[in-house]
XYZ file of C-alpha atoms in Angstrom:
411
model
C 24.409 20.933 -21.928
C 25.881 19.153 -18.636
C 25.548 20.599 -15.357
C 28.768 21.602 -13.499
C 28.912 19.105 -10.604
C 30.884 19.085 -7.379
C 31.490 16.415 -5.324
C 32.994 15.966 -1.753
C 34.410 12.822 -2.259
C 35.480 10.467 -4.916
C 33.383 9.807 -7.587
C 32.000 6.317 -8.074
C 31.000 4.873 -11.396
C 27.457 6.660 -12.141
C 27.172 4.884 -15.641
C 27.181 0.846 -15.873
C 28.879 -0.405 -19.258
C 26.965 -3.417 -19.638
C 23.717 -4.188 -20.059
C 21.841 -6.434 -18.004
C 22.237 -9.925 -19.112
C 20.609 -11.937 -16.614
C 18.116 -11.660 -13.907
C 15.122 -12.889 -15.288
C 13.105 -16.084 -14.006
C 12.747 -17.287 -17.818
C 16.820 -16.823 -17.946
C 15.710 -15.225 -21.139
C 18.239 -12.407 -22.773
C 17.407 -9.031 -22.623
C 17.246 -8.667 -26.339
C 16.612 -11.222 -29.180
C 19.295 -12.711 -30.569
C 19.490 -12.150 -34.526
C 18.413 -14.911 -36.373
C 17.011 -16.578 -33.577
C 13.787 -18.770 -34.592
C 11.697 -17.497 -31.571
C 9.482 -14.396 -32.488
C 8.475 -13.042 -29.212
C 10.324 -10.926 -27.731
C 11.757 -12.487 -24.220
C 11.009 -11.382 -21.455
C 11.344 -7.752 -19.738
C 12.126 -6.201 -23.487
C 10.351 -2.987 -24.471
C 10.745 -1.639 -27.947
C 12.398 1.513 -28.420
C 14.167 1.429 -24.862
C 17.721 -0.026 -23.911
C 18.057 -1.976 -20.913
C 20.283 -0.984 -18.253
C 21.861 -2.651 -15.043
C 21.620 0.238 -12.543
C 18.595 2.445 -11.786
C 18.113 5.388 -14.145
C 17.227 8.166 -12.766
C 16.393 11.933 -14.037
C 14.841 14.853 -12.523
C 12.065 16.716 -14.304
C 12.581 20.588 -13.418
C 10.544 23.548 -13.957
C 10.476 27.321 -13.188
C 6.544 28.584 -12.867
C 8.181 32.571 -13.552
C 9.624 31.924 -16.988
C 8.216 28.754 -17.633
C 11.934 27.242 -18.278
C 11.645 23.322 -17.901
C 14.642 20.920 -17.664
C 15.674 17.171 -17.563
C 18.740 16.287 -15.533
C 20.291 12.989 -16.243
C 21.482 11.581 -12.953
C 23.718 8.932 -14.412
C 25.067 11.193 -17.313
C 25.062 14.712 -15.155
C 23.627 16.008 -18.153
C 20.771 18.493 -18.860
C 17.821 18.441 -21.399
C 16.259 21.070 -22.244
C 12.731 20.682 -23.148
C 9.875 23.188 -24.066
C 8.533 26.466 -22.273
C 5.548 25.573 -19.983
C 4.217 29.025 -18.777
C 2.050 29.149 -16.371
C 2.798 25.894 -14.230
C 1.351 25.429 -11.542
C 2.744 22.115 -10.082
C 4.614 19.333 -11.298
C 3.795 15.384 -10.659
C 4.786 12.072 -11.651
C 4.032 8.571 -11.963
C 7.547 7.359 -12.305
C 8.305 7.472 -15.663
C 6.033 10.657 -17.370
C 6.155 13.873 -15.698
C 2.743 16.006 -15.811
C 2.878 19.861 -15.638
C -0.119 21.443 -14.739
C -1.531 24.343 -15.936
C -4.389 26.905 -15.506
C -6.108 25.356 -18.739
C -4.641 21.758 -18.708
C -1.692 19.669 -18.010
C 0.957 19.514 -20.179
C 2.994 15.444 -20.612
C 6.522 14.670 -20.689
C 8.319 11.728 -21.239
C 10.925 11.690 -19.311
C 12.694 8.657 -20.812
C 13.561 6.731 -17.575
C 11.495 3.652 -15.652
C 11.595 0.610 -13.628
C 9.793 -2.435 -14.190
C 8.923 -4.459 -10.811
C 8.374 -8.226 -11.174
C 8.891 -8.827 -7.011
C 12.087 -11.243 -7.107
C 13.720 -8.869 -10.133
C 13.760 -5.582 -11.126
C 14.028 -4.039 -14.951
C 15.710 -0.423 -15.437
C 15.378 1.059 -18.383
C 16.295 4.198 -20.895
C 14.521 6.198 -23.576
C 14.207 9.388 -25.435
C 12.627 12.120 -23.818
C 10.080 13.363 -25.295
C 6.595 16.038 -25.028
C 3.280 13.665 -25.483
C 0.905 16.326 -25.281
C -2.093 18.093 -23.344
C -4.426 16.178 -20.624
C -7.626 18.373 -19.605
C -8.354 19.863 -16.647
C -6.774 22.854 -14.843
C -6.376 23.764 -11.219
C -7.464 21.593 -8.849
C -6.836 17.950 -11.059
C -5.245 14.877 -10.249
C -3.437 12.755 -12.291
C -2.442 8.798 -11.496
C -1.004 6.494 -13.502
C 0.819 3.175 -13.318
C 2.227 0.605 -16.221
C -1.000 0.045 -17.544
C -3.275 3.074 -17.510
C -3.599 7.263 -16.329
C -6.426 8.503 -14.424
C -7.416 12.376 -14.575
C -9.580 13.684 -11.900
C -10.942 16.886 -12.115
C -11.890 19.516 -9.341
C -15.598 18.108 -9.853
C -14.919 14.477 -9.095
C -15.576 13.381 -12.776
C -12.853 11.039 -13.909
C -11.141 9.654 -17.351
C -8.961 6.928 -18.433
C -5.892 6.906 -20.646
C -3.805 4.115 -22.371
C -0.645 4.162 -21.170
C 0.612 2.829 -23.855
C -0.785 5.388 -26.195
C 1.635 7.844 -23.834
C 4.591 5.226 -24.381
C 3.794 5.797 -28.507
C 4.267 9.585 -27.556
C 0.517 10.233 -28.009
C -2.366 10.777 -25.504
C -4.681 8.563 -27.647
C -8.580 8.739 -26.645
C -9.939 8.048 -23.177
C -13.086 6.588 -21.404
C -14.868 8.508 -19.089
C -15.575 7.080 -16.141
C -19.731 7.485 -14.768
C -20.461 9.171 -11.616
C -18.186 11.549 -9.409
C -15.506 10.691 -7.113
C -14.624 12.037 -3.497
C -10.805 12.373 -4.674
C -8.514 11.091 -6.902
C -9.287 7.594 -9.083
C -5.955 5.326 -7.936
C -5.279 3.121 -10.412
C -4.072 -0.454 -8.845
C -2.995 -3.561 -12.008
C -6.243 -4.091 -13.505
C -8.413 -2.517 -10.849
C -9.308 1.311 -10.177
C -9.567 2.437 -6.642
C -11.701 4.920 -5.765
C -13.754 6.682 -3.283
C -17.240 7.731 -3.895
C -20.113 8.928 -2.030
C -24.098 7.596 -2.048
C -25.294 10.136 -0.135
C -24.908 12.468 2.364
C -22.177 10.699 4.923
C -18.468 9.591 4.689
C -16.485 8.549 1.644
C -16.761 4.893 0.717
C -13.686 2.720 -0.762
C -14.977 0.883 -4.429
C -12.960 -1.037 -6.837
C -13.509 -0.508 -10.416
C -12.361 -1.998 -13.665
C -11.224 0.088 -16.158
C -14.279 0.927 -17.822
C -15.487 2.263 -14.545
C -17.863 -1.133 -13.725
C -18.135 -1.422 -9.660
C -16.026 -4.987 -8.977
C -15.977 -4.338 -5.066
C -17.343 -2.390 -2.544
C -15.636 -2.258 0.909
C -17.009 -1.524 4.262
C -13.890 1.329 4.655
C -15.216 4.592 4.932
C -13.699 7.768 5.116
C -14.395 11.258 6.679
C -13.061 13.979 4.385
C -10.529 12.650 2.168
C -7.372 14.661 1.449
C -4.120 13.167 0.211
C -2.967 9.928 -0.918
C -0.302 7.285 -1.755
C 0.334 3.957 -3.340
C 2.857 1.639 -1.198
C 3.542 -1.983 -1.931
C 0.646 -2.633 0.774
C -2.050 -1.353 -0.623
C -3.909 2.185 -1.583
C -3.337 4.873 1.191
C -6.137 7.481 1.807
C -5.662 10.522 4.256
C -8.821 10.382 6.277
C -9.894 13.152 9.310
C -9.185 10.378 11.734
C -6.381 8.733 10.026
C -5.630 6.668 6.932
C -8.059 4.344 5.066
C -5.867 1.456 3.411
C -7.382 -0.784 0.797
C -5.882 -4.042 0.023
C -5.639 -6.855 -2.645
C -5.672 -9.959 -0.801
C -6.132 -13.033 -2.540
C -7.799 -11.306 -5.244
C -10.555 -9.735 -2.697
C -10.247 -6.159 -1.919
C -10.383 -5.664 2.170
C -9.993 -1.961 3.397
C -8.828 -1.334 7.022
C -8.672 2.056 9.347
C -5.534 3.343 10.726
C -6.498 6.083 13.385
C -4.051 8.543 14.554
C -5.422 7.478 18.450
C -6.375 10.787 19.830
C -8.130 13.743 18.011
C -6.404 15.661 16.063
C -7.240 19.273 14.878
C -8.062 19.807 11.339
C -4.415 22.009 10.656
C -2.135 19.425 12.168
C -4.059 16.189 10.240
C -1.582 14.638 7.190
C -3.009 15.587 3.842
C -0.101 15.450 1.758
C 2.357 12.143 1.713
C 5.438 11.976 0.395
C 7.564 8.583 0.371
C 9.713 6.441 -1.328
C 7.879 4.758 -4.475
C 7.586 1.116 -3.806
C 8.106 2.135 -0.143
C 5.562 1.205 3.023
C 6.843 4.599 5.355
C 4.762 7.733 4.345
C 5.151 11.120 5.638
C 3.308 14.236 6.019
C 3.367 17.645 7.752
C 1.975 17.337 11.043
C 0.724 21.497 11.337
C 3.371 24.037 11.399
C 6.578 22.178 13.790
C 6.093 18.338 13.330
C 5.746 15.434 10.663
C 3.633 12.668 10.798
C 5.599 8.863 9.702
C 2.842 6.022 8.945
C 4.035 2.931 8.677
C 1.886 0.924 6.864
C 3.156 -2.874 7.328
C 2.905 -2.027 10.984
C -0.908 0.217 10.655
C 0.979 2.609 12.875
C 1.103 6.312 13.049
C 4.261 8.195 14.507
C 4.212 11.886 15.373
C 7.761 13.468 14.906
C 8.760 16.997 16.796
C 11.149 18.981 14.613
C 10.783 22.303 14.393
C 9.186 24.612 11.644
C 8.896 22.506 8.635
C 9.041 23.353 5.192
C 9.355 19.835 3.454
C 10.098 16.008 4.767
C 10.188 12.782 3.270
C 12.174 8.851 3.903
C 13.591 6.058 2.045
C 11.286 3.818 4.469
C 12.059 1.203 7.194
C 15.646 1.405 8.839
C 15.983 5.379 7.159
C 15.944 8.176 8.728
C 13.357 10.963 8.433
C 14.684 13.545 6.651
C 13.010 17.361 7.142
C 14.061 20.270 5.883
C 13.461 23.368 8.339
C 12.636 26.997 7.647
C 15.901 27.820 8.709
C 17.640 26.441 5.347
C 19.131 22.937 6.842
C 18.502 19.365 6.028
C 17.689 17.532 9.180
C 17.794 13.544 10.033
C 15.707 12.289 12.647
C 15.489 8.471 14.068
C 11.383 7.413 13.583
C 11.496 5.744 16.698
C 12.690 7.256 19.144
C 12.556 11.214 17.960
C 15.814 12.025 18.136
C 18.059 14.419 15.442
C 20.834 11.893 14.269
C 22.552 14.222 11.679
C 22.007 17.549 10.656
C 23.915 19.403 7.474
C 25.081 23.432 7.081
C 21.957 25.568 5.763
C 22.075 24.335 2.267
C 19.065 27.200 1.074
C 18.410 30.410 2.728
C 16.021 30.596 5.559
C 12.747 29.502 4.176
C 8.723 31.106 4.795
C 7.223 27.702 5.624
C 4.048 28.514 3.619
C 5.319 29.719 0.301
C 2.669 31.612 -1.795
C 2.350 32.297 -5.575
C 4.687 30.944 -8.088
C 7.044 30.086 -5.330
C 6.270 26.592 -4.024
C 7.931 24.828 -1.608
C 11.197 22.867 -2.109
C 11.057 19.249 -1.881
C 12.980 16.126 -1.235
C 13.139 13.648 -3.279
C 14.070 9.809 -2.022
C 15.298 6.843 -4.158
C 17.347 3.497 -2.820
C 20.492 5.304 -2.174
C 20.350 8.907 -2.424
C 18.164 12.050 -1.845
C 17.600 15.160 -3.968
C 16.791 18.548 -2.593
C 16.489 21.449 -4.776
C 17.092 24.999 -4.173
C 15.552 27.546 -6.221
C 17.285 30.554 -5.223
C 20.679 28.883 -5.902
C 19.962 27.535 -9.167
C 20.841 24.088 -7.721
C 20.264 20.293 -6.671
C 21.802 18.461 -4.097
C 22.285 15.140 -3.793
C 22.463 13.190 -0.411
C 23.955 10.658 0.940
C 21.186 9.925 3.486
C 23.125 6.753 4.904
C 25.799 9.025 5.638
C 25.341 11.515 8.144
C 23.276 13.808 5.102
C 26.786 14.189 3.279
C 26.733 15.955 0.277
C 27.356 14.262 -2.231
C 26.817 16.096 -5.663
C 25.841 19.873 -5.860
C 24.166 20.121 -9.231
C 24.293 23.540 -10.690
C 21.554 24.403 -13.388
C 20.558 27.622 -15.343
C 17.048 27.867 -14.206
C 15.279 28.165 -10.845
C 13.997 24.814 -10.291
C 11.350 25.311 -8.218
C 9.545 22.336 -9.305
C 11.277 18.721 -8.813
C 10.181 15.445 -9.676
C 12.142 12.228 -10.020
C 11.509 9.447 -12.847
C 13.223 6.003 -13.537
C 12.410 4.277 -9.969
């Protein structure tokens, strides 16, 4: 079905017609040429997908009450509908599969859409969307996953390893548990696993694993009481009680280094949930009940933001602003450094509790390159905003669920 979409402002081309025929260090075509004598594919091609020149984004949307679940093409404005998940609990992503979980387990989607980073180019890509199947593990379990493999981490610390390429087949193929518990969830990082574990009775300690779960490293980071976390194009980001522990790959050593907030900070106002741009070095996090918390992690600095009651917040990194929305219904800007509300829009939702309970979570922003996605449940909607524009609106997206649970795939 496609969504009904209204725009203030002239629409600009949301679908590229060609393909992307250069780009590539080797100079190599994105597909082989027929009859061509070479038999590897060049490079950047992945079978089954076409190649695109823009980014291809979709939103993965759910409703916990009637377990309704929906893909929204952002390039096509069309809608997918995809199977009944009842009793959903949350929804996350690693970019590309979208993992709804469950009271018994968490239920994979495909949601057809991914970038492939090589540093000086970028690959965007399109596929079928498609249902993989069932990970274990109900409340309380993390899943991570980059381009090579998936973590689960259950409520107990115990952790497994999937293939992703068995989930690229469509399958969730066989995994390889992982010995000994973990204080929080197993990051995977290339070839390496990061992880934090404890050997005894104190703080958390950063360790590097391969993939069968054989210590490589062990740094000299600790960390008091891990909650949250985040992978930025710096390094592994752990939410610690007295800041962030970030572990690095430098030079094919692992180093991990402290980032303190600078003054105590009680246990209800600490950041234990970030949200930021993937790829991006800016996180963000609730800072208690009227503030958010920006680190930047190039700079190992922590900013605390006054806004107001907060009900969600998120950036598209350096030179962005922060964008919060508040309990009364608005989207508001905010410049990082100095504090100050550059732009705010109309109450887009109604006023909002800022501590949602039951099968009502929170709304959420989503951030890509160019644009940011809020979704409002009550109004069986999306917006889309123009976050280098004084928060214009730039798309309303009108669906025919509740979409209380957002997620965006294909950066």
């Amino acid at each position: 079905m496609r969504v009904r979409i209204r725009t203030t402002s002239p629409p600009s081309v949301l679908l590229a017609v060609a393909l992307l025929a250069a780009g590539c260090a080797s100079g190599d075509p994105t597909r082989p040429t027929p009859g061509s004598a070479a038999s590897a594919a060049p490079h950047g091609y992945v079978e089954g997908a076409t190649e695109a020149a823009e980014q291809q984004s979709r939103l993965l949307l759910g409703d916990p009450r009637t377990g309704e679940t929906r893909v929204l093409d952002l390039t096509t404005g069309r809608t997918h509908g995809t199977a009944r998940r009842t009793g959903v609990t949350g929804l996350t992503t690693d970019g590309r599969f979208g993992y709804f979980h469950g009271p018994q387990g968490t239920h994979v989607l495909d949601g057809g859409t991914w970038t492939v980073d090589h540093g000086d180019h970028v690959h965007y890509y399109r596929a079928t969307i498609r249902d993989v199947g069932e990970l274990p593990g109900g409340p309380g379990t993390h899943i991570r996953g980059d381009s090579g493999t998936t973590v689960v981490t259950g409520p107990g610390g115990q952790a497994s390893v999937y293939r992703r390429a068995d989930l690229e087949q469509g399958t969730i193929g066989r995994s390889v548990g992982l010995p000994g518990t973990y204080a929080g969830p197993v990051v995977p990082d290339g070839e390496r696993l990061i992880a934090l574990t404890r050997d005894g009775g104190g703080p958390a300690r950063a360790v590097v694993l391969d993939r069968d779960g054989k210590r490589v490293a062990v740094t000299h980071g600790t960390c008091e009481d891990p909650r949250g976390d985040a992978v930025t194009r710096r390094g592994v980001v752990f939410g610690c009680a007295d800041g962030a522990l970030l572990v690095t790959d430098t030079d094919g050593g692992y180093t991990a280094e402290r980032i303190p907030y600078g003054d105590d900070v009680p246990e209800d106002e600490r950041a234990t949930a970030f949200r930021h741009r993937p790829g991006g070095t800016v996180l963000t996090a609730p800072a208690g009940k009227n503030a958010v918390w920006v680190l930047e992690v190039t700079g190992r600095a922590w900013t605390r933001v006054g806004t107001g009651p907060v009900v969600a917040a998120n950036t598209a990194g350096e030179g962005a602003p922060l964008l919060v929305l508040q309990a009364d219904g608005a989207l508001h800007g905010y410049d990082i450094a100095t504090g100050k509300e550059t732009a705010v829009t109309a109450p887009l939702l109604n006023r909002l509790p800022q501590a949602p309970a039951g099968r009502n979570p929170a709304p959420v922003i989503e951030v890509d390159r160019s644009r940011a996605y809020l979704n409002d449940p009550q109004g069986k909607r999306v917006y889309e905003i123009d976050y280098n524009d004084g928060l214009r609106v730039a798309r309303t997206l009108e669906l025919d669920i509740r979409p209380s649970l957002m997620a965006e795939t294909g950066r």
